[in-house]
PDB file of C-alpha atoms in Angstrom:
ATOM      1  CA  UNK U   1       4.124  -2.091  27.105  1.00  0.00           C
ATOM      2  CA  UNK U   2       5.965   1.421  28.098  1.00  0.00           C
ATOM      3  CA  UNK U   3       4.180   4.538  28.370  1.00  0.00           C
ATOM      4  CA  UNK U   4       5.934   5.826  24.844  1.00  0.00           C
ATOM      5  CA  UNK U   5       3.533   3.062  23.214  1.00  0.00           C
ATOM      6  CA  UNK U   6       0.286   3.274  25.484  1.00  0.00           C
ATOM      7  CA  UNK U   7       0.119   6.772  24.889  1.00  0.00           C
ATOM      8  CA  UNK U   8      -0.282   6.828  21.337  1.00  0.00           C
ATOM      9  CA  UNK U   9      -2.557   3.801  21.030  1.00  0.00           C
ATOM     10  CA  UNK U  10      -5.120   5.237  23.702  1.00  0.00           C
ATOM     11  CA  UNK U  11      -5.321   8.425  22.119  1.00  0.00           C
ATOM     12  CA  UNK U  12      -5.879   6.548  18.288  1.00  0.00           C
ATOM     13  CA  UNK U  13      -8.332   4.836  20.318  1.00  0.00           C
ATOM     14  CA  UNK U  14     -10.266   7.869  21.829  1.00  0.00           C
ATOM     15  CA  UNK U  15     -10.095   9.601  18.389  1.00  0.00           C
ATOM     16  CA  UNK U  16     -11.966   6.429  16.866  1.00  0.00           C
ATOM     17  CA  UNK U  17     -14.957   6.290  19.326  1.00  0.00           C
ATOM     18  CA  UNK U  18     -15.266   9.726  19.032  1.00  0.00           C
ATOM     19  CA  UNK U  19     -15.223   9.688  15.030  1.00  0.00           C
ATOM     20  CA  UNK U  20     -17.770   6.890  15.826  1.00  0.00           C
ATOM     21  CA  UNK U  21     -19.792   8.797  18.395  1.00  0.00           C
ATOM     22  CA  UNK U  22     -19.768  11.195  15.987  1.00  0.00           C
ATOM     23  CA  UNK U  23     -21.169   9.190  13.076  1.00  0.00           C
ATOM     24  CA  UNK U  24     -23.977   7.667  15.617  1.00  0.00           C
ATOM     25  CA  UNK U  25     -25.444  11.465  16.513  1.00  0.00           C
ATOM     26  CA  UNK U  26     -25.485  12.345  12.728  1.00  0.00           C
ATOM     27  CA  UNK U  27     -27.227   9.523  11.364  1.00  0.00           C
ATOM     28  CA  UNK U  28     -29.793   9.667  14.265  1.00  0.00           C
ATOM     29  CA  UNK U  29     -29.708  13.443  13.937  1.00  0.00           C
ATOM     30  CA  UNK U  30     -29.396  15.877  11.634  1.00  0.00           C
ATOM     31  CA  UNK U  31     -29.288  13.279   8.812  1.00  0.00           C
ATOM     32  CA  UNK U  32     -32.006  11.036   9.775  1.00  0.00           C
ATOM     33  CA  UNK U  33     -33.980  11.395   6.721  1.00  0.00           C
ATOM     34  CA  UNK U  34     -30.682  10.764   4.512  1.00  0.00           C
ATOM     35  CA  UNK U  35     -29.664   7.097   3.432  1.00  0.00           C
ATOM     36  CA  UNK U  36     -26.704   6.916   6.114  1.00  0.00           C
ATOM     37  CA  UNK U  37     -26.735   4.030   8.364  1.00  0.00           C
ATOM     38  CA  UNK U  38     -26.210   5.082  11.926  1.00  0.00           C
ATOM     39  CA  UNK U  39     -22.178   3.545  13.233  1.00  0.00           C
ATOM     40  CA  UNK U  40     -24.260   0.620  14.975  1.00  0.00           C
ATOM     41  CA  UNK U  41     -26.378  -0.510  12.223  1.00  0.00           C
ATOM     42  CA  UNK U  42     -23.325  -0.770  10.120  1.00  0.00           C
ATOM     43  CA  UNK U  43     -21.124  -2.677  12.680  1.00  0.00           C
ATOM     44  CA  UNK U  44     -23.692  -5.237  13.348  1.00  0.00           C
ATOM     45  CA  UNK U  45     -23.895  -5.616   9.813  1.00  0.00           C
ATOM     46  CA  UNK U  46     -20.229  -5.744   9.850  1.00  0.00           C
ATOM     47  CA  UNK U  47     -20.422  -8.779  12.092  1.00  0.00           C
ATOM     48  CA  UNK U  48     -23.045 -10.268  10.425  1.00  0.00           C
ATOM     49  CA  UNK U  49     -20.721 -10.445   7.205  1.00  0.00           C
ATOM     50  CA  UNK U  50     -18.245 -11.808   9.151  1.00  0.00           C
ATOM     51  CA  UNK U  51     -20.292 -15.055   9.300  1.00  0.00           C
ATOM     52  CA  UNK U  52     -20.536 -15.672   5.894  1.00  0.00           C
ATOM     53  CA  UNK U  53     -17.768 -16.952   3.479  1.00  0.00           C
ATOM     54  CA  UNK U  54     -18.272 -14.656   0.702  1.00  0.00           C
ATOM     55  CA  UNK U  55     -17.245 -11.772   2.685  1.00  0.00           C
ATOM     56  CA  UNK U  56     -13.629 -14.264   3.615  1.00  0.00           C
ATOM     57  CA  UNK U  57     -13.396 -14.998  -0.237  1.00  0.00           C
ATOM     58  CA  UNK U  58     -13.770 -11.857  -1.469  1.00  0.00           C
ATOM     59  CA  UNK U  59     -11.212 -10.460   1.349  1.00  0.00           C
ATOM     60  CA  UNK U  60      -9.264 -13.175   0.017  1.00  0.00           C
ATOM     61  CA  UNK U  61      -9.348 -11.824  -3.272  1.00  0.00           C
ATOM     62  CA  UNK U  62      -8.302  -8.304  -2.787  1.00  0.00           C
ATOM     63  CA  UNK U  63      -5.131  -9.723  -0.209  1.00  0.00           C
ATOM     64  CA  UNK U  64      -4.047 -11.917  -3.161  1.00  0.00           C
ATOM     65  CA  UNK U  65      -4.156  -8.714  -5.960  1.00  0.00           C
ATOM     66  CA  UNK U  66      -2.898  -6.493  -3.639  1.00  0.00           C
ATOM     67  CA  UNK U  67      -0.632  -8.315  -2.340  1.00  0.00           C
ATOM     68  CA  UNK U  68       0.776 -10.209  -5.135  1.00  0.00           C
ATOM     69  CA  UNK U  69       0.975  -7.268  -7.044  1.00  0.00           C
ATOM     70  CA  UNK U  70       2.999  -5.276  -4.460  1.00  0.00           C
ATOM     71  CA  UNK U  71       5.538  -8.151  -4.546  1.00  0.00           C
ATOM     72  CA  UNK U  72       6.052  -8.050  -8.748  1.00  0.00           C
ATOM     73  CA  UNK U  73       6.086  -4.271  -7.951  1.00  0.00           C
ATOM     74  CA  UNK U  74       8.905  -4.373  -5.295  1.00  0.00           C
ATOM     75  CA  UNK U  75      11.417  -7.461  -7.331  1.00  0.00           C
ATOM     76  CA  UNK U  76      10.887  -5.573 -10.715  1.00  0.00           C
ATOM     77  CA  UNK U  77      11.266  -2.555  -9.022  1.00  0.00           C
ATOM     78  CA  UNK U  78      14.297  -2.623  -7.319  1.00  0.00           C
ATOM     79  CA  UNK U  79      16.125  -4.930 -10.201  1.00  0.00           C
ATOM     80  CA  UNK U  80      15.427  -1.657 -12.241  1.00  0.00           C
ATOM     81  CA  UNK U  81      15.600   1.093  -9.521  1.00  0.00           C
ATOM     82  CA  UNK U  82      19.614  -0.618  -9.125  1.00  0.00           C
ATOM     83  CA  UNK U  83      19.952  -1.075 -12.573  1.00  0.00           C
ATOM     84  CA  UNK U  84      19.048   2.357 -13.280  1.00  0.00           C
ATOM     85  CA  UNK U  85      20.857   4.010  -9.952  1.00  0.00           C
ATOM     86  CA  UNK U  86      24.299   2.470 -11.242  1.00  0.00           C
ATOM     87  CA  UNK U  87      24.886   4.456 -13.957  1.00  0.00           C
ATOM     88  CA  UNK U  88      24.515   8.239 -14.041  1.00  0.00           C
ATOM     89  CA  UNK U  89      23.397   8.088 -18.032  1.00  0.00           C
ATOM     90  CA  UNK U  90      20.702   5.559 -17.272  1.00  0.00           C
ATOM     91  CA  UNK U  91      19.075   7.548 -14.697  1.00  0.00           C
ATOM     92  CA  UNK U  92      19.413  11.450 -16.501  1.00  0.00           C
ATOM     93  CA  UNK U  93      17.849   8.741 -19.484  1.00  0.00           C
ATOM     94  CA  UNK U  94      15.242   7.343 -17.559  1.00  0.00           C
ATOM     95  CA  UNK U  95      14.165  10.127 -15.378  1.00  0.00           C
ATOM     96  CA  UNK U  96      11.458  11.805 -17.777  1.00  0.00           C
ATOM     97  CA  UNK U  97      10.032   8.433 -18.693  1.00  0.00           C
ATOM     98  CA  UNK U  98      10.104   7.326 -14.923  1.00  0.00           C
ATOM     99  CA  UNK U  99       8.771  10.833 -13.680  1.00  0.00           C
ATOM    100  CA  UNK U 100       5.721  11.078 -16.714  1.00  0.00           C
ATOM    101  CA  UNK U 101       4.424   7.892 -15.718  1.00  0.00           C
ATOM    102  CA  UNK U 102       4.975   8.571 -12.008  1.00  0.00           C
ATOM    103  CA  UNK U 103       1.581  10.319 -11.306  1.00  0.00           C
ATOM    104  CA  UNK U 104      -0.854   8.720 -13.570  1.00  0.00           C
ATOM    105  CA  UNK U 105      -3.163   6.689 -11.912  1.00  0.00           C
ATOM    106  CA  UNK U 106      -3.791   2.691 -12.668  1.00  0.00           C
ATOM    107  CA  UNK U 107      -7.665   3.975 -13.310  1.00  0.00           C
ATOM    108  CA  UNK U 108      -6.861   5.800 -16.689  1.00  0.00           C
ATOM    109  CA  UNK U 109      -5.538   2.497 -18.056  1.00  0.00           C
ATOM    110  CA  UNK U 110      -8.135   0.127 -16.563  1.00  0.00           C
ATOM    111  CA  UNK U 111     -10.322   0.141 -19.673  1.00  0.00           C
ATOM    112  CA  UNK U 112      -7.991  -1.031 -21.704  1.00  0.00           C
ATOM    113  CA  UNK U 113      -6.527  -3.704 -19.007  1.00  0.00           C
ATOM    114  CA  UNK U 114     -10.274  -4.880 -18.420  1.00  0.00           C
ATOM    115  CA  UNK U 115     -10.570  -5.346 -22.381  1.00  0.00           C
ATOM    116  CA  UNK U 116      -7.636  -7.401 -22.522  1.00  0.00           C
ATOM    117  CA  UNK U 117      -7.244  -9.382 -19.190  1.00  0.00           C
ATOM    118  CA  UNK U 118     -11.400  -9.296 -18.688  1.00  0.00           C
ATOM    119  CA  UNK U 119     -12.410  -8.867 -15.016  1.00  0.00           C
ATOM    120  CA  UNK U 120     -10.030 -11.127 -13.519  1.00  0.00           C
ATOM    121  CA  UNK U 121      -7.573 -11.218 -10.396  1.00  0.00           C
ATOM    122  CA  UNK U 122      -5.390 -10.916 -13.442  1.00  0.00           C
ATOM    123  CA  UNK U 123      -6.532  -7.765 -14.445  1.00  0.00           C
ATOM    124  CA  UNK U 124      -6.501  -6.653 -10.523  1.00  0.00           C
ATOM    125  CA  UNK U 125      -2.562  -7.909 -10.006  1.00  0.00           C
ATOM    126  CA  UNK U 126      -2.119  -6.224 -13.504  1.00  0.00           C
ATOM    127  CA  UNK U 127      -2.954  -2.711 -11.660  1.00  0.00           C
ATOM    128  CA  UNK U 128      -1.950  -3.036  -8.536  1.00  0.00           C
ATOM    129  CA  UNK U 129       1.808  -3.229 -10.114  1.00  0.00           C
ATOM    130  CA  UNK U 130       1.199  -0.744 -12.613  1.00  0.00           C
ATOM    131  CA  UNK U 131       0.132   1.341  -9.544  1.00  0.00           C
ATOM    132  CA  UNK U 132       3.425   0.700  -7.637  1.00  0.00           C
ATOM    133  CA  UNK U 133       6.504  -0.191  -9.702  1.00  0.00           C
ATOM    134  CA  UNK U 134       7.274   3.524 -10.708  1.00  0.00           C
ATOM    135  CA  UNK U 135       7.404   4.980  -7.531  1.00  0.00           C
ATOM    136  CA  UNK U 136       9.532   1.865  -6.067  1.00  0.00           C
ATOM    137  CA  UNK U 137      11.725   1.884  -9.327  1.00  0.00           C
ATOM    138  CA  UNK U 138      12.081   5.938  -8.971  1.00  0.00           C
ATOM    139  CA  UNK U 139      12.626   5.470  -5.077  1.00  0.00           C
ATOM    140  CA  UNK U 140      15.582   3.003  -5.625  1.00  0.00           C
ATOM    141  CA  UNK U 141      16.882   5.091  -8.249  1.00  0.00           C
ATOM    142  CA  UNK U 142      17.382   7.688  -6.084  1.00  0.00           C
ATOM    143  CA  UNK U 143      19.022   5.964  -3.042  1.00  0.00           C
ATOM    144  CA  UNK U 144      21.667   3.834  -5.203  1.00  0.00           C
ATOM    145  CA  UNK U 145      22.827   7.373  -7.237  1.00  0.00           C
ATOM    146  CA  UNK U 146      22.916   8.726  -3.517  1.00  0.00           C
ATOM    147  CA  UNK U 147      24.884   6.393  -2.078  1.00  0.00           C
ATOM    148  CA  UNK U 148      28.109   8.304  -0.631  1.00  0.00           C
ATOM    149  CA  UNK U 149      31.383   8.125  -3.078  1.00  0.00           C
ATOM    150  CA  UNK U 150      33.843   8.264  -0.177  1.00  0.00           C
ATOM    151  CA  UNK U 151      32.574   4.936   1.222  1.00  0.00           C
ATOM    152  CA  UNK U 152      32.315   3.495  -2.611  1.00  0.00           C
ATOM    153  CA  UNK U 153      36.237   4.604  -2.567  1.00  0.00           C
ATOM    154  CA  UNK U 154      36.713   2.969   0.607  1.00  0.00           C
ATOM    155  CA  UNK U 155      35.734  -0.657  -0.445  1.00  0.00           C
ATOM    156  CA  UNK U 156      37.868   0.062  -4.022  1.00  0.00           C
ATOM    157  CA  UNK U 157      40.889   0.812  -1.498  1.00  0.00           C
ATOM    158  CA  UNK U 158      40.028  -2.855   0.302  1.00  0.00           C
ATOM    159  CA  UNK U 159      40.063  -4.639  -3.407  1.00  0.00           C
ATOM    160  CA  UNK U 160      36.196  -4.992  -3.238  1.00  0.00           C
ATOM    161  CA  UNK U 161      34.859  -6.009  -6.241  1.00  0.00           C
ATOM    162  CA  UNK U 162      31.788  -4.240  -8.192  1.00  0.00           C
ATOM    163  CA  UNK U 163      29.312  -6.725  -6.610  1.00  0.00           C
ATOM    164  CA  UNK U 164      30.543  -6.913  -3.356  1.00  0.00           C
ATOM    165  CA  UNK U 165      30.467  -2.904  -3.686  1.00  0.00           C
ATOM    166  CA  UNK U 166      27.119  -3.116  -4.804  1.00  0.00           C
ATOM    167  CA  UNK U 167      25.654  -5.590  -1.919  1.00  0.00           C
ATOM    168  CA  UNK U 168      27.680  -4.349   1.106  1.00  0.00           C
ATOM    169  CA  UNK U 169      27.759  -1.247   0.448  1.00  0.00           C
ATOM    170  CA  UNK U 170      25.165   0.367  -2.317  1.00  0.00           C
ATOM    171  CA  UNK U 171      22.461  -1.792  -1.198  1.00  0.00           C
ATOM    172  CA  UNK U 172      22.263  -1.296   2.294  1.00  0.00           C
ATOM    173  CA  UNK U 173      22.997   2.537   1.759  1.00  0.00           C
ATOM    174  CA  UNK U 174      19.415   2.360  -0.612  1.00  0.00           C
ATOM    175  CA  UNK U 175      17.627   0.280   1.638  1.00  0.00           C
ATOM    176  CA  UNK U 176      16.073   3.221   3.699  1.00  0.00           C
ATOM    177  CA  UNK U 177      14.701   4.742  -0.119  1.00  0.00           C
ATOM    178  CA  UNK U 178      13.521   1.075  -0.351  1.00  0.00           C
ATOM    179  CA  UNK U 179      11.850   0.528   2.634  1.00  0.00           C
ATOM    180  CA  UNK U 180       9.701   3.816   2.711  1.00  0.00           C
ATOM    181  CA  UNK U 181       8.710   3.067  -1.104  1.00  0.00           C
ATOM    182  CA  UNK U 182       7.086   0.057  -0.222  1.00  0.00           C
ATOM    183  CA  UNK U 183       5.871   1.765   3.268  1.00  0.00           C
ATOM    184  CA  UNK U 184       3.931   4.095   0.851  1.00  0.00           C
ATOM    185  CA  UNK U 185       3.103   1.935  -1.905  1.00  0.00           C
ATOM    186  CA  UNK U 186       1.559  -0.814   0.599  1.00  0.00           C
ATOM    187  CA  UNK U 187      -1.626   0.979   0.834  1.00  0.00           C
ATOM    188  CA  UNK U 188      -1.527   2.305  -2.515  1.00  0.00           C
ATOM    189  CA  UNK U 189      -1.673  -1.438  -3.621  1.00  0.00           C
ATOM    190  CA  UNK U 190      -4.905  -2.097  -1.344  1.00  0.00           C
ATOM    191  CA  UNK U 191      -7.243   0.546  -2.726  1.00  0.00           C
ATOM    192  CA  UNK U 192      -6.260  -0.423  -6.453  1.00  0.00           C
ATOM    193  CA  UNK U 193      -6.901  -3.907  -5.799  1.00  0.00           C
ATOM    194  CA  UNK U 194     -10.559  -2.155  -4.504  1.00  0.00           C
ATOM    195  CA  UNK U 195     -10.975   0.020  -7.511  1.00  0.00           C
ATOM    196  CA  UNK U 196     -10.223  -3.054  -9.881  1.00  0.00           C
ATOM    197  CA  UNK U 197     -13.385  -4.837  -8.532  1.00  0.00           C
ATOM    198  CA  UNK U 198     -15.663  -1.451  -7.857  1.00  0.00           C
ATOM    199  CA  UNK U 199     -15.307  -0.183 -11.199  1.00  0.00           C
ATOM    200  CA  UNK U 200     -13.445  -2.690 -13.616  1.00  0.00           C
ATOM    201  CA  UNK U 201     -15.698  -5.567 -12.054  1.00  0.00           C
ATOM    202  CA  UNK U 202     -13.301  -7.999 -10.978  1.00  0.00           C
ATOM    203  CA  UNK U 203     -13.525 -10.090  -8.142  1.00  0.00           C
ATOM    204  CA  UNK U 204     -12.724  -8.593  -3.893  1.00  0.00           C
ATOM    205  CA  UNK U 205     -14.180  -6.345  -1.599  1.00  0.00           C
ATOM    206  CA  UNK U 206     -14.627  -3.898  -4.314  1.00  0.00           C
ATOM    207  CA  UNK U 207     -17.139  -6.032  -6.685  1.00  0.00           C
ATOM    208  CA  UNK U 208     -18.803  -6.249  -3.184  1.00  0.00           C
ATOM    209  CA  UNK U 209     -18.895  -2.705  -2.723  1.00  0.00           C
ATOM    210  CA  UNK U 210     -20.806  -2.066  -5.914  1.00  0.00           C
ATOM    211  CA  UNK U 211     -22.916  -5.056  -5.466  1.00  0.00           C
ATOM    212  CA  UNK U 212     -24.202  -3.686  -2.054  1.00  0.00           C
ATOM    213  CA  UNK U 213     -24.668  -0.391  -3.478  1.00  0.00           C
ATOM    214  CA  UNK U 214     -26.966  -1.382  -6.457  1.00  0.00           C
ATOM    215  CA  UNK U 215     -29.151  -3.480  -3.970  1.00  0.00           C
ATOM    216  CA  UNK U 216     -29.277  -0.399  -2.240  1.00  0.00           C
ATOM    217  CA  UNK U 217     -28.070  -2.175   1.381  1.00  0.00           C
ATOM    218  CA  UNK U 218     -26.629   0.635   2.621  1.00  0.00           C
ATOM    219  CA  UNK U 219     -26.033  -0.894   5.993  1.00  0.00           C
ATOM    220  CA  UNK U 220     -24.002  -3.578   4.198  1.00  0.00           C
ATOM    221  CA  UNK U 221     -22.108  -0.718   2.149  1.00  0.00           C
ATOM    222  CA  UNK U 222     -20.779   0.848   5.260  1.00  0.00           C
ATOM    223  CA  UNK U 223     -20.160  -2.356   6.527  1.00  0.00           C
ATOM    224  CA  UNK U 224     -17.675  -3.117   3.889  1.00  0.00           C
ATOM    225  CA  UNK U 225     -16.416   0.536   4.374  1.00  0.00           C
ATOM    226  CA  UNK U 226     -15.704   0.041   7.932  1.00  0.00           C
ATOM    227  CA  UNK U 227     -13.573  -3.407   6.328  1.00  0.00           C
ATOM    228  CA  UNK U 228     -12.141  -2.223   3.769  1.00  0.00           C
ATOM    229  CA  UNK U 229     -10.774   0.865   7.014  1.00  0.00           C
ATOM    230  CA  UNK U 230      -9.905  -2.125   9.038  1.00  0.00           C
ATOM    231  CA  UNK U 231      -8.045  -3.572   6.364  1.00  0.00           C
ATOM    232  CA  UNK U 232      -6.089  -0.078   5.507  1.00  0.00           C
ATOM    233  CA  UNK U 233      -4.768   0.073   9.081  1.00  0.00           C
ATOM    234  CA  UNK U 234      -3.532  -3.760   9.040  1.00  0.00           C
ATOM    235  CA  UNK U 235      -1.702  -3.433   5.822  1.00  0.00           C
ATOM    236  CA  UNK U 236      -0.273  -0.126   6.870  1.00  0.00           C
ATOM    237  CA  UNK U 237       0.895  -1.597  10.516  1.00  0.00           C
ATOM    238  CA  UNK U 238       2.696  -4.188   8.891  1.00  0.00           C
ATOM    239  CA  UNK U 239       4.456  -2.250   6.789  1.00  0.00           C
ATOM    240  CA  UNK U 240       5.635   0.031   9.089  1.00  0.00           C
ATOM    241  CA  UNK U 241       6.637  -3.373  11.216  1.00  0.00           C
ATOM    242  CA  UNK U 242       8.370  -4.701   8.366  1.00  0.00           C
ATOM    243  CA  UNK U 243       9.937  -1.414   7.924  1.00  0.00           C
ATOM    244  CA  UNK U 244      11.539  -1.075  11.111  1.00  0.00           C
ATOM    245  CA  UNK U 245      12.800  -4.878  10.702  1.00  0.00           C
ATOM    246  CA  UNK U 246      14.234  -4.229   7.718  1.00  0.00           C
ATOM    247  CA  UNK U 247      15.981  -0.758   8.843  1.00  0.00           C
ATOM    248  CA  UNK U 248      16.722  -1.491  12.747  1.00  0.00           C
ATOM    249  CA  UNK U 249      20.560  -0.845  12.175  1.00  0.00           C
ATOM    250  CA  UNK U 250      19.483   2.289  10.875  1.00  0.00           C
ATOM    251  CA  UNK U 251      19.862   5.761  13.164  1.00  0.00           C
ATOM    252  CA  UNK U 252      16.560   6.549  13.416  1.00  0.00           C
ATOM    253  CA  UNK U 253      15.405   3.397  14.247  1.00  0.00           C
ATOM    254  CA  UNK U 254      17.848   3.212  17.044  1.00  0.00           C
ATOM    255  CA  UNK U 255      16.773   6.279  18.242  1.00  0.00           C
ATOM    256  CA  UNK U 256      13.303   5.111  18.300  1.00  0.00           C
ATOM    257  CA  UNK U 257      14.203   2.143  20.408  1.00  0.00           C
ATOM    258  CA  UNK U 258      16.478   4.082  22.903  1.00  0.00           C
TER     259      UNK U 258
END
């Protein structure tokens, strides 16, 4: 490992003991009388979950929504997001549509999803794409209309045909929009899948969560906390992985690796 990639990792590190550290004095501190677990009552209850298969299953069962969700997101997505980025009318025609659904959050429709899909991993798949395939759709949008004319000339001039146009040289000019979209949407897809069990009932970590809080084990709660954290960082590592795979020939990317 070179010093560029020690650096940042020991001082993520040091920030995280200290956030823990932190945590530790509070709960045996100031807050003592307060229901907060101290950081090592909720770790060992944290490894204590660990040993049970629930805790797997219903990990299992937020992956799969989130996951599976993400993917419908990203094909239906992009199909549209090209479809759309094409054709100058269809994107001045889709913008306001695209744009007012943009920022409303699965949770306003989740009544209505729960009603008709019950609390399924149905219902939490159902989300999770509602939660992502606007901003992936808008995203591709964007990078296909941006896509420089002069090099669309350039392939006319060398007799390329619309779909060799569009896969050698629309694509790849949109696959930076891409790539970030589904950087950003990656996490966006894990807490949905969460709120789909926490407050629409279905099954995952966040049925869990809500279980743990009525029994009032709040040393379990903030063990599923710390998780559900663990979890965040995971999904967001490999996306930013996956992102630099997919983008290495890009500049920045080079840079990075020079």
């Amino acid at each position: 490992m070179s010093r560029t990639t020690l650096v940042p990792i020991g001082v993520g590190s040091l920030g995280a003991v200290t956030a823990l550290g932190l945590w530790q004095w509070a709960a045996a501190g100031p807050l003592t009388a307060s229901p907060l677990p101290t950081a090592i009552e909720s770790i060992s209850a944290l490894f204590r979950l660990g040993s049970e298969p629930e805790m797997w299953r219903a990990t299992g069962d937020t992956l799969y929504m989130a996951l599976l969700g993400l993917l419908l997101a990203a094909v239906a997505g992009i199909l549209l997001g090209v479809g759309i980025g094409v054709s100058p009318l269809a994107l001045h025609a889709t913008r306001v549509p695209l744009e007012f659904l943009k920022p409303i959050p699965p949770i306003v429709i989740l009544p209505i999803v729960a009603l008709v899909l019950g609390p399924t991993a149905g219902m939490g798949v159902f989300l999770v794409f509602f939660g992502c395939f606007v901003a992936i759709a808008v995203q591709t949008s964007a990078g296909v209309f941006d896509t420089d004319p002069v090099t669309r000339d350039t392939g006319r001039s060398y007799s390329m045909n619309r779909c060799e146009i569009l896969g050698r040289i629309v694509l790849p000019s949109a696959l930076p929009y891409i790539g970030t979209a589904i950087r950003v949407a990656a996490p966006t897809a894990l807490i949905v899948a969460v709120v789909a069990g926490l407050l629409g009932g279905g099954p995952g970590l966040g049925q869990s969560l809500l279980l743990a809080q009525i029994s009032g084990n709040q040393n379990e709660l903030f063990a599923y906390v710390l998780l559900l954290g663990l979890l965040g960082l995971a999904v967001q590592g490999v996306s930013q992985w996956g992102e630099r795979r997919l983008l290495h020939w890009h500049p920045q990317y080079r840079t990075e690796a020079v």
